[in-house]
mmCIF file of C-alpha atoms in Angstrom:
data_model
loop_
_atom_site.group_PDB
_atom_site.id
_atom_site.type_symbol
_atom_site.label_atom_id
_atom_site.label_comp_id
_atom_site.label_asym_id
_atom_site.label_seq_id
_atom_site.Cartn_x
_atom_site.Cartn_y
_atom_site.Cartn_z
ATOM 1 C CA MET A 17 21.683 82.733 37.552
ATOM 2 C CA VAL A 18 19.993 85.064 35.081
ATOM 3 C CA ASP A 19 17.276 83.964 32.721
ATOM 4 C CA GLU A 20 18.010 84.060 29.020
ATOM 5 C CA GLU A 21 15.283 86.593 28.520
ATOM 6 C CA GLU A 22 12.445 87.669 30.683
ATOM 7 C CA ARG A 23 10.024 86.569 28.014
ATOM 8 C CA LEU A 24 10.422 82.909 28.980
ATOM 9 C CA LEU A 25 9.503 80.871 32.016
ATOM 10 C CA GLN A 26 12.438 80.350 34.325
ATOM 11 C CA ILE A 27 14.567 77.388 33.293
ATOM 12 C CA ALA A 28 15.159 76.188 36.838
ATOM 13 C CA ASN A 29 11.447 75.881 37.480
ATOM 14 C CA VAL A 30 10.862 74.128 34.172
ATOM 15 C CA GLY A 31 13.713 71.733 34.904
ATOM 16 C CA ARG A 32 12.276 70.946 38.311
ATOM 17 C CA ILE A 33 8.916 69.986 36.860
ATOM 18 C CA MET A 34 10.585 67.806 34.241
ATOM 19 C CA LYS A 35 12.535 65.991 36.931
ATOM 20 C CA GLN A 36 9.339 65.271 38.820
ATOM 21 C CA ILE A 37 7.993 63.126 36.020
ATOM 22 C CA LEU A 38 11.220 61.453 34.914
ATOM 23 C CA PRO A 39 12.856 58.413 36.532
ATOM 24 C CA ALA A 40 15.626 59.185 38.998
ATOM 25 C CA ARG A 41 18.372 58.006 36.674
ATOM 26 C CA ALA A 42 17.216 60.160 33.764
ATOM 27 C CA LYS A 43 19.282 63.116 32.597
ATOM 28 C CA VAL A 44 18.123 66.145 30.680
ATOM 29 C CA SER A 45 20.352 68.168 28.397
ATOM 30 C CA LYS A 46 20.430 71.918 28.868
ATOM 31 C CA GLU A 47 19.153 72.410 25.341
ATOM 32 C CA ALA A 48 16.199 70.164 26.044
ATOM 33 C CA LYS A 49 15.315 72.317 29.054
ATOM 34 C CA GLN A 50 15.608 75.421 26.917
ATOM 35 C CA THR A 51 13.336 73.917 24.309
ATOM 36 C CA MET A 52 10.851 72.993 27.008
ATOM 37 C CA GLN A 53 11.065 76.546 28.380
ATOM 38 C CA GLU A 54 10.105 77.909 24.990
ATOM 39 C CA CYS A 55 7.350 75.374 24.451
ATOM 40 C CA ALA A 56 5.769 76.078 27.828
ATOM 41 C CA THR A 57 5.947 79.807 27.219
ATOM 42 C CA GLU A 58 4.338 79.345 23.835
ATOM 43 C CA PHE A 59 1.641 77.236 25.467
ATOM 44 C CA ILE A 60 0.729 80.129 27.747
ATOM 45 C CA SER A 61 0.576 82.573 24.825
ATOM 46 C CA PHE A 62 -1.436 80.178 22.724
ATOM 47 C CA VAL A 63 -4.082 79.495 25.354
ATOM 48 C CA THR A 64 -4.195 83.114 26.531
ATOM 49 C CA GLY A 65 -4.800 84.245 22.965
ATOM 50 C CA GLU A 66 -7.804 81.980 22.667
ATOM 51 C CA ALA A 67 -9.153 83.020 26.081
ATOM 52 C CA SER A 68 -8.699 86.685 25.307
ATOM 53 C CA ASP A 69 -10.487 86.322 21.965
ATOM 54 C CA LYS A 70 -13.475 84.951 23.809
ATOM 55 C CA CYS A 71 -13.437 87.872 26.252
ATOM 56 C CA ARG A 72 -13.263 90.348 23.421
ATOM 57 C CA LYS A 73 -16.224 88.762 21.652
ATOM 58 C CA GLU A 74 -18.206 88.880 24.863
ATOM 59 C CA ASN A 75 -17.155 92.458 25.567
ATOM 60 C CA ARG A 76 -15.376 91.564 28.752
ATOM 61 C CA LYS A 77 -12.133 93.189 29.795
ATOM 62 C CA THR A 78 -10.745 90.657 32.205
ATOM 63 C CA VAL A 79 -9.450 87.208 31.351
ATOM 64 C CA ASN A 80 -10.338 84.939 34.246
ATOM 65 C CA GLY A 81 -9.812 81.327 35.280
ATOM 66 C CA ASP A 82 -12.995 80.147 33.595
ATOM 67 C CA ASP A 83 -11.874 81.631 30.295
ATOM 68 C CA ILE A 84 -8.611 79.743 30.540
ATOM 69 C CA CYS A 85 -10.458 76.500 31.285
ATOM 70 C CA TRP A 86 -12.679 77.084 28.313
ATOM 71 C CA ALA A 87 -9.718 77.856 26.056
ATOM 72 C CA LEU A 88 -7.948 74.675 27.139
ATOM 73 C CA GLY A 89 -11.003 72.669 26.110
ATOM 74 C CA ALA A 90 -11.441 74.570 22.862
ATOM 75 C CA LEU A 91 -7.838 73.893 21.864
ATOM 76 C CA GLY A 92 -8.034 70.183 22.558
ATOM 77 C CA PHE A 93 -6.467 70.063 26.020
ATOM 78 C CA ASP A 94 -9.524 68.355 27.482
ATOM 79 C CA ASP A 95 -7.664 66.479 30.177
ATOM 80 C CA TYR A 96 -6.032 69.639 31.422
ATOM 81 C CA ALA A 97 -9.355 71.474 31.333
ATOM 82 C CA ASP A 98 -10.965 68.876 33.614
ATOM 83 C CA ALA A 99 -8.119 68.990 36.098
ATOM 84 C CA ILE A 100 -7.998 72.780 36.080
ATOM 85 C CA VAL A 101 -11.739 73.140 36.651
ATOM 86 C CA ARG A 102 -11.351 71.117 39.840
ATOM 87 C CA TYR A 103 -8.233 73.049 40.835
ATOM 88 C CA LEU A 104 -9.961 76.379 40.272
ATOM 89 C CA HIS A 105 -12.967 75.281 42.263
ATOM 90 C CA LYS A 106 -10.761 74.384 45.188
ATOM 91 C CA TYR A 107 -8.850 77.661 44.900
ATOM 92 C CA ARG A 108 -12.045 79.693 44.948
ATOM 93 C CA GLU A 109 -13.316 77.828 47.973
ATOM 94 C CA LEU A 110 -10.128 78.556 49.834
ATOM 95 C CA GLU A 111 -10.214 82.196 48.801
ATOM 96 C CA ARG A 112 -13.744 82.441 50.146
ATOM 97 C CA ASP A 113 -12.627 80.881 53.424
ATOM 98 C CA LYS A 114 -9.769 83.316 53.600
ATOM 99 C CA ALA A 115 -12.069 86.258 52.976
ATOM 100 C CA THR A 116 -14.353 85.044 55.728
ATOM 101 C CA LEU A 117 -11.462 84.748 58.140
ATOM 102 C CA ASN A 118 -10.237 88.199 57.241
ATOM 103 C CA LYS A 119 -13.661 89.578 57.861
ATOM 104 C CA ALA A 120 -13.765 87.946 61.255
ATOM 105 C CA SER A 121 -10.393 89.396 62.096
ATOM 106 C CA CYS A 122 -11.773 92.893 61.489
ATOM 107 C CA SER A 123 -13.445 92.659 64.831
ATOM 108 C CA ARG A 124 -10.057 92.157 66.457
ATOM 109 C CA THR A 125 -7.560 95.011 66.942
ATOM 110 C CA SER A 126 -6.918 96.984 63.795
ATOM 111 C CA ARG A 127 -3.182 96.417 64.088
ATOM 112 C CA ASP A 128 -3.549 92.659 64.001
ATOM 113 C CA LYS A 129 -5.854 92.960 61.040
ATOM 114 C CA ASP A 130 -3.429 95.098 59.015
ATOM 115 C CA GLU A 131 -0.584 92.681 59.534
ATOM 116 C CA GLU A 132 -2.664 89.676 58.629
ATOM 117 C CA GLU A 133 -4.106 91.183 55.471
ATOM 118 C CA GLU A 134 -0.693 92.302 54.335
ATOM 119 C CA HIS A 135 0.705 88.900 55.118
ATOM 120 C CA SER A 136 -2.103 86.966 53.502
ATOM 121 C CA SER A 137 -2.033 89.075 50.359
ATOM 122 C CA GLU A 138 1.691 88.393 50.023
ATOM 123 C CA GLU A 139 1.290 84.736 50.687
ATOM 124 C CA LYS A 140 -1.640 84.341 48.367
ATOM 125 C CA SER A 141 0.812 84.135 45.530
ATOM 126 C CA ASP A 142 4.548 84.526 45.182
ATOM 127 C CA HIS A 143 4.652 87.790 43.339
ATOM 128 C CA GLN A 144 1.275 89.075 42.609
ATOM 129 C CA PRO A 145 1.122 92.781 41.998
ATOM 130 C CA HIS A 146 -2.224 94.205 42.825
ATOM 131 C CA GLN A 147 -2.150 96.881 40.164
ATOM 132 C CA GLN A 148 -4.666 95.386 37.829
ATOM 133 C CA THR A 149 -6.027 92.405 39.636
ATOM 134 C CA GLN A 150 -9.315 92.860 41.340
ATOM 135 C CA ALA A 151 -10.052 92.494 45.015
ATOM 136 C CA PRO A 152 -10.205 88.892 46.174
ATOM 137 C CA THR A 153 -13.942 88.455 46.288
ATOM 138 C CA PRO A 154 -14.687 85.803 43.679
ATOM 139 C CA SER A 155 -18.371 85.881 44.472
ATOM 140 C CA ALA A 156 -18.584 89.500 43.374
ATOM 141 C CA ARG A 157 -17.053 88.836 39.976
ATOM 142 C CA THR A 158 -19.617 86.421 38.617
ATOM 143 C CA MET B 23 2.044 87.978 63.117
ATOM 144 C CA ARG B 24 0.285 84.991 61.647
ATOM 145 C CA GLN B 25 -1.692 82.853 63.950
ATOM 146 C CA ALA B 26 -1.097 79.180 63.580
ATOM 147 C CA GLY B 27 -4.276 77.204 63.340
ATOM 148 C CA THR B 28 -6.485 75.001 61.255
ATOM 149 C CA TYR B 29 -6.217 77.170 58.199
ATOM 150 C CA SER B 30 -2.557 78.121 58.248
ATOM 151 C CA GLY B 31 -1.545 75.209 56.065
ATOM 152 C CA ILE B 32 -4.200 75.988 53.525
ATOM 153 C CA LEU B 33 -3.840 79.741 53.491
ATOM 154 C CA SER B 34 -0.079 80.093 53.323
ATOM 155 C CA GLY B 35 1.267 80.212 49.811
ATOM 156 C CA GLY B 36 -2.117 80.226 48.202
ATOM 157 C CA ILE B 37 -3.526 76.730 48.076
ATOM 158 C CA SER B 38 -0.310 74.988 48.901
ATOM 159 C CA GLY B 39 -1.835 73.164 51.820
ATOM 160 C CA LYS B 40 -3.985 70.960 49.687
ATOM 161 C CA THR B 41 -2.847 71.218 46.130
ATOM 162 C CA GLY B 42 0.898 71.685 46.456
ATOM 163 C CA PRO B 43 2.993 74.843 46.090
ATOM 164 C CA HIS B 44 3.070 76.791 42.844
ATOM 165 C CA LEU B 45 5.961 75.528 40.787
ATOM 166 C CA LEU B 46 6.104 78.506 38.488
ATOM 167 C CA PRO B 47 6.500 82.159 39.482
ATOM 168 C CA LEU B 48 3.223 83.938 38.943
ATOM 169 C CA ALA B 49 4.641 87.324 37.954
ATOM 170 C CA ARG B 50 6.439 85.794 34.984
ATOM 171 C CA ILE B 51 3.326 83.944 33.877
ATOM 172 C CA LYS B 52 1.390 87.182 34.031
ATOM 173 C CA LYS B 53 4.047 88.932 31.943
ATOM 174 C CA ILE B 54 3.871 86.244 29.291
ATOM 175 C CA MET B 55 0.091 86.426 29.227
ATOM 176 C CA LYS B 56 0.154 90.178 28.722
ATOM 177 C CA LYS B 57 2.637 89.865 25.893
ATOM 178 C CA SER B 58 0.529 87.318 24.078
ATOM 179 C CA GLY B 59 -1.645 89.913 22.432
ATOM 180 C CA GLU B 60 -2.827 93.499 22.172
ATOM 181 C CA ASP B 61 -6.236 92.476 23.444
ATOM 182 C CA VAL B 62 -5.013 91.175 26.739
ATOM 183 C CA LYS B 63 -5.596 94.073 29.054
ATOM 184 C CA MET B 64 -6.707 92.792 32.396
ATOM 185 C CA ILE B 65 -6.033 89.470 33.988
ATOM 186 C CA SER B 66 -7.852 88.158 37.026
ATOM 187 C CA GLY B 67 -5.807 87.254 40.071
ATOM 188 C CA GLU B 68 -6.560 83.579 39.661
ATOM 189 C CA SER B 69 -5.385 83.351 36.039
ATOM 190 C CA PRO B 70 -1.633 83.002 36.655
ATOM 191 C CA ILE B 71 -2.414 80.459 39.344
ATOM 192 C CA VAL B 72 -4.522 78.461 36.896
ATOM 193 C CA PHE B 73 -1.736 78.634 34.330
ATOM 194 C CA SER B 74 0.834 77.549 36.867
ATOM 195 C CA LYS B 75 -1.078 74.284 37.121
ATOM 196 C CA ALA B 76 -1.814 74.018 33.404
ATOM 197 C CA CYS B 77 1.850 74.543 32.514
ATOM 198 C CA GLU B 78 2.872 71.941 35.012
ATOM 199 C CA LEU B 79 0.557 69.450 33.310
ATOM 200 C CA PHE B 80 1.797 70.487 29.893
ATOM 201 C CA ILE B 81 5.480 70.218 30.787
ATOM 202 C CA LYS B 82 4.924 66.840 32.384
ATOM 203 C CA GLU B 83 3.108 65.470 29.355
ATOM 204 C CA LEU B 84 5.626 66.739 26.832
ATOM 205 C CA THR B 85 8.472 65.498 29.011
ATOM 206 C CA GLN B 86 6.951 62.061 29.297
ATOM 207 C CA ARG B 87 6.449 61.785 25.584
ATOM 208 C CA SER B 88 9.963 63.024 24.935
ATOM 209 C CA TRP B 89 11.376 60.509 27.352
ATOM 210 C CA MET B 90 9.696 57.708 25.439
ATOM 211 C CA VAL B 91 11.655 58.774 22.392
ATOM 212 C CA THR B 92 14.840 58.842 24.469
ATOM 213 C CA MET B 93 14.188 55.310 25.659
ATOM 214 C CA GLN B 94 13.497 54.102 22.153
ATOM 215 C CA GLY B 95 16.961 55.329 21.301
ATOM 216 C CA LYS B 96 18.281 53.429 24.322
ATOM 217 C CA ARG B 97 19.665 56.614 25.809
ATOM 218 C CA ARG B 98 19.451 58.133 29.255
ATOM 219 C CA THR B 99 19.800 61.764 28.395
ATOM 220 C CA LEU B 100 16.726 63.514 27.119
ATOM 221 C CA ASN B 101 17.844 65.887 24.397
ATOM 222 C CA LYS B 102 16.097 68.562 22.373
ATOM 223 C CA GLU B 103 15.617 66.322 19.349
ATOM 224 C CA ASP B 104 13.583 63.999 21.555
ATOM 225 C CA VAL B 105 11.353 66.944 22.456
ATOM 226 C CA ALA B 106 11.038 67.847 18.778
ATOM 227 C CA SER B 107 10.095 64.264 17.923
ATOM 228 C CA ALA B 108 7.453 64.174 20.630
ATOM 229 C CA VAL B 109 5.964 67.404 19.303
ATOM 230 C CA MET B 110 5.843 66.065 15.753
ATOM 231 C CA ALA B 111 4.201 62.863 16.892
ATOM 232 C CA THR B 112 1.407 64.575 18.861
ATOM 233 C CA ASP B 113 -1.445 66.378 17.122
ATOM 234 C CA LEU B 114 -2.191 68.330 20.275
ATOM 235 C CA PHE B 115 1.243 69.936 20.056
ATOM 236 C CA ASP B 116 0.860 71.120 16.475
ATOM 237 C CA PHE B 117 1.143 74.717 17.639
ATOM 238 C CA LEU B 118 4.749 73.990 18.587
ATOM 239 C CA VAL B 119 5.879 72.551 15.274
ATOM 240 C CA ASN B 120 7.483 75.735 14.013
ATOM 241 C CA LEU B 121 9.075 76.409 17.354
ATOM 242 C CA VAL B 122 10.870 73.068 17.566
ATOM 243 C CA SER B 123 11.879 72.970 13.938
ATOM 244 C CA GLU B 124 13.525 76.380 14.319
ATOM 245 C CA SER B 125 15.532 75.390 17.354
ATOM 246 C CA GLY B 126 15.705 71.646 16.996
ATOM 247 C CA GLU B 127 16.868 71.308 13.436
ATOM 248 C CA ALA B 128 18.374 67.954 12.604
ATOM 249 C CA THR B 129 20.182 69.290 9.558
ATOM 250 C CA THR B 130 23.710 70.666 9.405
ATOM 251 C CA PRO B 131 24.440 72.939 12.357
ATOM 252 C CA LEU B 132 26.981 74.689 10.130
ATOM 253 C CA GLU B 133 24.199 76.332 8.173
ATOM 254 C CA MET B 134 22.965 77.964 11.321
ATOM 255 C CA ASP B 135 26.408 79.118 12.328
ATOM 256 C CA THR B 136 27.272 80.788 9.037
ATOM 257 C CA SER B 137 24.283 83.033 9.278
ATOM 258 C CA ASN B 138 25.839 84.545 12.364
ATOM 259 C CA TYR B 139 28.958 85.480 10.454
ATOM 260 C CA SER B 140 27.320 87.142 7.511
#
């Protein structure tokens, strides 16, 4: 199954999320999913634009999670902003724990360490290229 | 080889242990973010993850509102006009008005088709 265009979020994923909130007997037309695909994609662009404006004004190059939270609030998505702040906090805590564990594993054999770091960096997110993202040390960024 | 242990549930797949797996592929989110503007140069690693959650919330809200329109029409199939109606009825979704009126036009479909044949 190929996506319409790579500019949109995948329809299968969008459909899955829709199903989660709908009653079991509900049906969704394909066109409705497509519309939702476009709306969700536009949502990302819209919020990113606002977040990136803020970064530009503050002479920062990297859009981070806090900027997105701020943008959500600025654009009226207050409920999302609250939920995301908590989510981000939890994510950063877990990343810190992971970094601590990785550090501890350095004292083990180097082979074990290489495998684990490779594994954990893959598992951190589904496809996360490391080209432009910074090293996972959240404490260093702020 | 991963070692099973206290943290394996939390560490595998990001924060899936406690907050659920990511429902949206992060690479695609990142692509969309980069395309959103000239200014967007660098994106922190956590940003697509944050958006994965935000989009989930957004999709759920818009879907719920759309479904209410479907129910008002005593139907069981959520269609694109229901989504368009939900957008129109919600101030928060003003940024989508043009998007849904382009694709979800209620007027004669024939008008749209003829443009393809010109």
